[in-house]
């Protein structure tokens, strides 16, 4: 490459990755991905991935398979279990699957804006910016199923909506796939309000771990609501356990002693 061309590219920022092919000074080092769920379960797929997005999902345990089957068969599903069992991920994956196949017209994701045991104080910005830290886990799960460009496009069209629990009162959610995440941080009254938002041609999945509530003792409504709804045949309550944890193996070991 001539010096003139190099100066022009530095000035305009018009670099092409292909121009460096064969350059002995540029060396690509292999990435050590360490532990991954795919490698841990010894399936026939290559562990880790660089780009591209998973189009299908596969259960890693009997509990996860029961959750996926319940979502396919019921309009209301409660998924209870410890951290790392894939509750939120599977729920959002099923929501994306339903949206992309045309079975629903939109995805509504909601979670309570409750701090995890400490006060983070005043947050600058408008309402959306203030709530962004609380809703970030939902964005992360979405971005793992869709590209961020696709997520932004669907959000601008209104096909994906992410909102805190406090914004859900008074709504009727028709033709939607609704995911209520971190439901252990909802009171009994909040959960009753959320569950009654379910409209026609909609599916709702409520996820949470009753043992990890950030509310004061006895205030969380998830456990009593799940116990009462288990008596209704058209509602599925799936209880996941330590054997369903697909996060790092240390998570299951730590939860066993903590």
C-alpha positions as a LaTeX table, in Angstrom:
\begin{tabular}{lrrr}
\hline
Residue & $x$ (\AA) & $y$ (\AA) & $z$ (\AA) \\
\hline
Unk1 & 0.00 & 0.00 & 0.00 \\
Unk2 & 1.38 & 3.45 & $-0.93$ \\
Unk3 & 1.97 & 6.10 & 1.71 \\
Unk4 & $-0.59$ & 8.34 & 0.01 \\
Unk5 & $-3.28$ & 5.66 & 0.19 \\
Unk6 & $-2.43$ & 4.92 & 3.80 \\
Unk7 & $-2.73$ & 8.62 & 4.73 \\
Unk8 & $-6.09$ & 8.80 & 2.97 \\
Unk9 & $-7.42$ & 5.80 & 4.88 \\
Unk10 & $-6.16$ & 7.20 & 8.17 \\
Unk11 & $-7.91$ & 10.46 & 7.39 \\
Unk12 & $-11.19$ & 8.93 & 6.21 \\
Unk13 & $-11.25$ & 5.87 & 8.43 \\
Unk14 & $-11.85$ & 3.67 & 5.38 \\
Unk15 & $-9.97$ & 0.54 & 6.42 \\
Unk16 & $-10.73$ & $-2.83$ & 4.93 \\
Unk17 & $-9.89$ & $-5.85$ & 7.07 \\
Unk18 & $-8.98$ & $-7.76$ & 3.93 \\
Unk19 & $-6.05$ & $-5.49$ & 3.16 \\
Unk20 & $-4.12$ & $-6.99$ & 6.05 \\
Unk21 & $-4.41$ & $-10.57$ & 4.86 \\
Unk22 & $-0.98$ & $-12.11$ & 4.60 \\
Unk23 & 0.73 & $-9.38$ & 6.60 \\
Unk24 & 3.35 & $-11.09$ & 8.71 \\
Unk25 & 3.14 & $-8.36$ & 11.32 \\
Unk26 & $-0.53$ & $-9.09$ & 12.00 \\
Unk27 & $-1.00$ & $-12.33$ & 13.90 \\
Unk28 & $-4.32$ & $-13.77$ & 14.99 \\
Unk29 & $-4.06$ & $-15.42$ & 18.38 \\
Unk30 & $-6.42$ & $-18.25$ & 19.31 \\
Unk31 & $-8.96$ & $-17.33$ & 21.97 \\
Unk32 & $-9.13$ & $-19.43$ & 25.10 \\
Unk33 & $-12.84$ & $-19.56$ & 25.77 \\
Unk34 & $-12.48$ & $-21.56$ & 28.97 \\
Unk35 & $-15.54$ & $-23.34$ & 30.29 \\
Unk36 & $-18.75$ & $-23.14$ & 28.29 \\
Unk37 & $-22.16$ & $-24.78$ & 28.71 \\
Unk38 & $-21.79$ & $-26.51$ & 25.34 \\
Unk39 & $-18.46$ & $-28.06$ & 26.28 \\
Unk40 & $-19.74$ & $-28.96$ & 29.75 \\
Unk41 & $-22.58$ & $-31.02$ & 28.35 \\
Unk42 & $-20.38$ & $-32.81$ & 25.81 \\
Unk43 & $-22.71$ & $-32.46$ & 22.86 \\
Unk44 & $-21.61$ & $-32.62$ & 19.25 \\
Unk45 & $-21.57$ & $-28.88$ & 18.66 \\
Unk46 & $-18.46$ & $-26.75$ & 18.62 \\
Unk47 & $-18.10$ & $-25.01$ & 21.99 \\
Unk48 & $-18.57$ & $-21.24$ & 21.78 \\
Unk49 & $-19.44$ & $-19.14$ & 18.77 \\
Unk50 & $-18.09$ & $-15.93$ & 17.28 \\
Unk51 & $-20.95$ & $-14.47$ & 15.30 \\
Unk52 & $-24.39$ & $-15.47$ & 14.19 \\
Unk53 & $-27.31$ & $-16.23$ & 16.43 \\
Unk54 & $-28.84$ & $-19.49$ & 17.55 \\
Unk55 & $-32.01$ & $-20.24$ & 15.62 \\
Unk56 & $-33.12$ & $-23.20$ & 17.72 \\
Unk57 & $-32.80$ & $-24.03$ & 21.38 \\
Unk58 & $-32.22$ & $-27.37$ & 23.03 \\
Unk59 & $-33.01$ & $-28.32$ & 26.60 \\
Unk60 & $-29.99$ & $-29.22$ & 28.73 \\
Unk61 & $-31.92$ & $-31.03$ & 31.46 \\
Unk62 & $-35.23$ & $-32.70$ & 32.15 \\
Unk63 & $-36.43$ & $-29.62$ & 34.01 \\
Unk64 & $-35.65$ & $-27.36$ & 31.08 \\
Unk65 & $-37.46$ & $-29.73$ & 28.72 \\
Unk66 & $-40.47$ & $-29.67$ & 31.03 \\
Unk67 & $-40.41$ & $-25.86$ & 30.95 \\
Unk68 & $-40.24$ & $-25.75$ & 27.16 \\
Unk69 & $-43.07$ & $-28.26$ & 26.84 \\
Unk70 & $-45.17$ & $-26.29$ & 29.31 \\
Unk71 & $-44.71$ & $-23.06$ & 27.35 \\
Unk72 & $-45.86$ & $-24.83$ & 24.20 \\
Unk73 & $-48.93$ & $-26.29$ & 25.91 \\
Unk74 & $-50.14$ & $-23.59$ & 28.33 \\
Unk75 & $-50.98$ & $-19.91$ & 28.14 \\
Unk76 & $-49.66$ & $-19.25$ & 31.65 \\
Unk77 & $-46.45$ & $-20.80$ & 32.98 \\
Unk78 & $-44.59$ & $-20.13$ & 36.23 \\
Unk79 & $-40.93$ & $-21.19$ & 36.19 \\
Unk80 & $-39.39$ & $-21.34$ & 39.66 \\
Unk81 & $-35.81$ & $-22.31$ & 40.32 \\
Unk82 & $-32.34$ & $-21.25$ & 41.44 \\
Unk83 & $-29.95$ & $-19.02$ & 39.53 \\
Unk84 & $-28.44$ & $-20.47$ & 36.38 \\
Unk85 & $-31.27$ & $-22.83$ & 35.42 \\
Unk86 & $-32.05$ & $-20.90$ & 32.23 \\
Unk87 & $-35.50$ & $-19.68$ & 33.28 \\
Unk88 & $-35.23$ & $-16.22$ & 31.74 \\
Unk89 & $-33.21$ & $-17.34$ & 28.74 \\
Unk90 & $-35.63$ & $-20.09$ & 27.75 \\
Unk91 & $-38.63$ & $-17.82$ & 28.26 \\
Unk92 & $-37.17$ & $-15.09$ & 26.04 \\
Unk93 & $-36.00$ & $-17.65$ & 23.49 \\
Unk94 & $-39.55$ & $-19.00$ & 23.26 \\
Unk95 & $-40.86$ & $-15.44$ & 22.98 \\
Unk96 & $-38.53$ & $-14.69$ & 20.06 \\
Unk97 & $-39.48$ & $-17.98$ & 18.43 \\
Unk98 & $-43.18$ & $-17.12$ & 18.70 \\
Unk99 & $-42.66$ & $-13.62$ & 17.31 \\
Unk100 & $-40.51$ & $-14.73$ & 14.38 \\
Unk101 & $-42.98$ & $-17.47$ & 13.44 \\
Unk102 & $-45.90$ & $-15.04$ & 13.52 \\
Unk103 & $-47.76$ & $-16.77$ & 16.38 \\
Unk104 & $-47.79$ & $-13.49$ & 18.34 \\
Unk105 & $-47.60$ & $-9.89$ & 17.24 \\
Unk106 & $-45.31$ & $-8.57$ & 19.98 \\
Unk107 & $-43.12$ & $-9.42$ & 22.94 \\
Unk108 & $-43.60$ & $-7.69$ & 26.29 \\
Unk109 & $-40.81$ & $-8.13$ & 28.84 \\
Unk110 & $-41.15$ & $-6.82$ & 32.36 \\
Unk111 & $-39.30$ & $-7.00$ & 35.65 \\
Unk112 & $-39.51$ & $-5.10$ & 38.95 \\
Unk113 & $-37.15$ & $-2.17$ & 39.43 \\
Unk114 & $-35.80$ & $-3.41$ & 42.75 \\
Unk115 & $-32.19$ & $-2.92$ & 43.83 \\
Unk116 & $-30.26$ & $-6.02$ & 44.88 \\
Unk117 & $-29.88$ & $-5.26$ & 48.56 \\
Unk118 & $-28.22$ & $-1.87$ & 48.24 \\
Unk119 & $-29.24$ & 1.62 & 47.22 \\
Unk120 & $-27.62$ & 2.96 & 44.06 \\
Unk121 & $-28.95$ & 6.45 & 44.72 \\
Unk122 & $-30.17$ & 9.00 & 42.23 \\
Unk123 & $-29.77$ & 8.16 & 38.56 \\
Unk124 & $-29.51$ & 10.97 & 36.00 \\
Unk125 & $-31.49$ & 11.15 & 32.77 \\
Unk126 & $-35.07$ & 10.59 & 31.72 \\
Unk127 & $-37.29$ & 7.72 & 32.83 \\
Unk128 & $-35.90$ & 5.33 & 30.20 \\
Unk129 & $-32.29$ & 6.05 & 31.23 \\
Unk130 & $-33.09$ & 5.67 & 34.93 \\
Unk131 & $-34.69$ & 2.26 & 34.38 \\
Unk132 & $-32.06$ & 0.95 & 31.95 \\
Unk133 & $-29.83$ & $-0.68$ & 34.64 \\
Unk134 & $-32.76$ & $-2.68$ & 36.02 \\
Unk135 & $-33.85$ & $-3.88$ & 32.58 \\
Unk136 & $-30.36$ & $-4.63$ & 31.25 \\
Unk137 & $-30.57$ & $-8.42$ & 31.85 \\
Unk138 & $-33.55$ & $-8.58$ & 29.50 \\
Unk139 & $-31.62$ & $-6.73$ & 26.79 \\
Unk140 & $-28.73$ & $-9.17$ & 27.26 \\
Unk141 & $-30.98$ & $-12.19$ & 26.77 \\
Unk142 & $-32.61$ & $-10.62$ & 23.71 \\
Unk143 & $-29.27$ & $-9.76$ & 22.14 \\
Unk144 & $-28.21$ & $-13.38$ & 22.48 \\
Unk145 & $-31.18$ & $-14.47$ & 20.38 \\
Unk146 & $-31.25$ & $-11.57$ & 17.91 \\
Unk147 & $-28.68$ & $-9.09$ & 16.69 \\
Unk148 & $-28.80$ & $-5.73$ & 18.47 \\
Unk149 & $-29.65$ & $-4.11$ & 15.14 \\
Unk150 & $-32.68$ & $-6.39$ & 14.86 \\
Unk151 & $-33.63$ & $-5.77$ & 18.50 \\
Unk152 & $-33.52$ & $-1.99$ & 18.00 \\
Unk153 & $-35.60$ & $-2.27$ & 14.83 \\
Unk154 & $-38.26$ & $-4.39$ & 16.53 \\
Unk155 & $-38.36$ & $-2.05$ & 19.52 \\
Unk156 & $-38.79$ & 0.98 & 17.29 \\
Unk157 & $-41.68$ & $-0.81$ & 15.56 \\
Unk158 & $-43.27$ & $-1.66$ & 18.91 \\
Unk159 & $-42.88$ & $-5.40$ & 18.33 \\
Unk160 & $-40.66$ & $-5.66$ & 21.43 \\
Unk161 & $-41.44$ & $-3.72$ & 24.58 \\
Unk162 & $-39.41$ & $-3.75$ & 27.78 \\
Unk163 & $-41.05$ & $-2.12$ & 30.78 \\
Unk164 & $-40.84$ & $-2.19$ & 34.57 \\
Unk165 & $-43.67$ & $-3.77$ & 36.53 \\
Unk166 & $-44.96$ & $-0.38$ & 37.65 \\
Unk167 & $-45.88$ & 0.51 & 34.07 \\
Unk168 & $-48.11$ & $-2.55$ & 33.51 \\
Unk169 & $-51.21$ & $-1.59$ & 35.50 \\
Unk170 & $-54.40$ & $-1.09$ & 33.52 \\
Unk171 & $-53.20$ & $-2.82$ & 30.36 \\
Unk172 & $-54.62$ & $-5.77$ & 28.45 \\
Unk173 & $-51.99$ & $-7.71$ & 26.54 \\
Unk174 & $-53.59$ & $-9.36$ & 23.52 \\
Unk175 & $-51.68$ & $-11.29$ & 20.84 \\
Unk176 & $-48.48$ & $-11.04$ & 22.88 \\
Unk177 & $-45.81$ & $-13.18$ & 24.50 \\
Unk178 & $-45.28$ & $-11.77$ & 27.98 \\
Unk179 & $-42.29$ & $-12.57$ & 30.19 \\
Unk180 & $-42.29$ & $-11.42$ & 33.82 \\
Unk181 & $-38.72$ & $-11.80$ & 35.10 \\
Unk182 & $-37.40$ & $-11.72$ & 38.70 \\
Unk183 & $-40.94$ & $-12.25$ & 39.98 \\
Unk184 & $-39.63$ & $-13.05$ & 43.46 \\
Unk185 & $-39.21$ & $-9.28$ & 43.85 \\
Unk186 & $-42.93$ & $-8.70$ & 43.26 \\
Unk187 & $-45.47$ & $-8.51$ & 46.05 \\
Unk188 & $-48.60$ & $-10.64$ & 46.06 \\
Unk189 & $-50.62$ & $-7.65$ & 44.86 \\
Unk190 & $-48.20$ & $-6.88$ & 42.05 \\
Unk191 & $-48.26$ & $-10.47$ & 40.81 \\
Unk192 & $-52.05$ & $-10.53$ & 40.91 \\
Unk193 & $-52.08$ & $-7.35$ & 38.82 \\
Unk194 & $-49.55$ & $-8.76$ & 36.33 \\
Unk195 & $-51.25$ & $-12.12$ & 35.90 \\
Unk196 & $-54.57$ & $-10.45$ & 35.14 \\
Unk197 & $-52.99$ & $-8.52$ & 32.24 \\
Unk198 & $-53.14$ & $-11.69$ & 30.13 \\
Unk199 & $-55.29$ & $-11.17$ & 27.06 \\
Unk200 & $-56.54$ & $-13.20$ & 24.10 \\
Unk201 & $-54.08$ & $-15.24$ & 22.00 \\
Unk202 & $-51.29$ & $-14.51$ & 24.48 \\
Unk203 & $-48.77$ & $-16.50$ & 26.48 \\
Unk204 & $-47.29$ & $-15.39$ & 29.79 \\
Unk205 & $-44.21$ & $-16.85$ & 31.47 \\
Unk206 & $-43.36$ & $-15.78$ & 35.02 \\
Unk207 & $-39.83$ & $-16.58$ & 36.22 \\
Unk208 & $-38.18$ & $-16.23$ & 39.60 \\
Unk209 & $-36.41$ & $-17.81$ & 42.53 \\
Unk210 & $-38.41$ & $-17.59$ & 45.80 \\
Unk211 & $-35.18$ & $-18.13$ & 47.75 \\
Unk212 & $-33.46$ & $-15.05$ & 46.32 \\
Unk213 & $-35.89$ & $-12.23$ & 46.95 \\
Unk214 & $-34.54$ & $-8.71$ & 47.53 \\
Unk215 & $-37.72$ & $-7.78$ & 49.39 \\
Unk216 & $-38.21$ & $-8.02$ & 53.12 \\
Unk217 & $-39.09$ & $-11.50$ & 54.40 \\
Unk218 & $-42.69$ & $-12.59$ & 53.82 \\
Unk219 & $-43.32$ & $-9.75$ & 51.34 \\
Unk220 & $-42.51$ & $-11.66$ & 48.15 \\
Unk221 & $-45.69$ & $-13.04$ & 46.59 \\
Unk222 & $-44.17$ & $-15.56$ & 44.19 \\
Unk223 & $-44.25$ & $-18.66$ & 46.41 \\
Unk224 & $-47.87$ & $-18.27$ & 47.62 \\
Unk225 & $-49.09$ & $-17.37$ & 44.13 \\
Unk226 & $-47.38$ & $-20.44$ & 42.66 \\
Unk227 & $-48.86$ & $-22.69$ & 45.34 \\
Unk228 & $-52.38$ & $-21.46$ & 44.62 \\
Unk229 & $-52.06$ & $-21.61$ & 40.84 \\
Unk230 & $-50.82$ & $-25.21$ & 40.94 \\
Unk231 & $-54.41$ & $-26.18$ & 41.68 \\
Unk232 & $-55.55$ & $-24.81$ & 38.29 \\
Unk233 & $-55.20$ & $-27.36$ & 35.54 \\
Unk234 & $-54.67$ & $-24.84$ & 32.76 \\
Unk235 & $-51.70$ & $-23.23$ & 34.53 \\
Unk236 & $-48.28$ & $-24.91$ & 34.53 \\
Unk237 & $-45.93$ & $-24.45$ & 37.49 \\
Unk238 & $-42.46$ & $-25.81$ & 36.65 \\
Unk239 & $-40.03$ & $-26.15$ & 39.54 \\
Unk240 & $-36.39$ & $-26.36$ & 38.50 \\
Unk241 & $-33.64$ & $-27.61$ & 40.81 \\
Unk242 & $-29.87$ & $-27.62$ & 41.23 \\
Unk243 & $-29.60$ & $-30.43$ & 38.66 \\
Unk244 & $-30.97$ & $-28.02$ & 36.03 \\
Unk245 & $-28.24$ & $-25.41$ & 36.50 \\
Unk246 & $-26.40$ & $-24.86$ & 33.22 \\
Unk247 & $-24.30$ & $-21.91$ & 34.30 \\
Unk248 & $-20.70$ & $-22.49$ & 35.41 \\
Unk249 & $-20.48$ & $-25.73$ & 37.46 \\
Unk250 & $-19.31$ & $-23.71$ & 40.46 \\
Unk251 & $-22.76$ & $-22.08$ & 40.63 \\
Unk252 & $-24.40$ & $-25.38$ & 41.50 \\
Unk253 & $-21.67$ & $-26.19$ & 44.03 \\
Unk254 & $-21.96$ & $-22.78$ & 45.71 \\
Unk255 & $-25.75$ & $-22.91$ & 45.88 \\
Unk256 & $-25.43$ & $-26.26$ & 47.59 \\
Unk257 & $-23.60$ & $-24.73$ & 50.54 \\
Unk258 & $-24.81$ & $-21.12$ & 50.65 \\
\hline
\end{tabular}
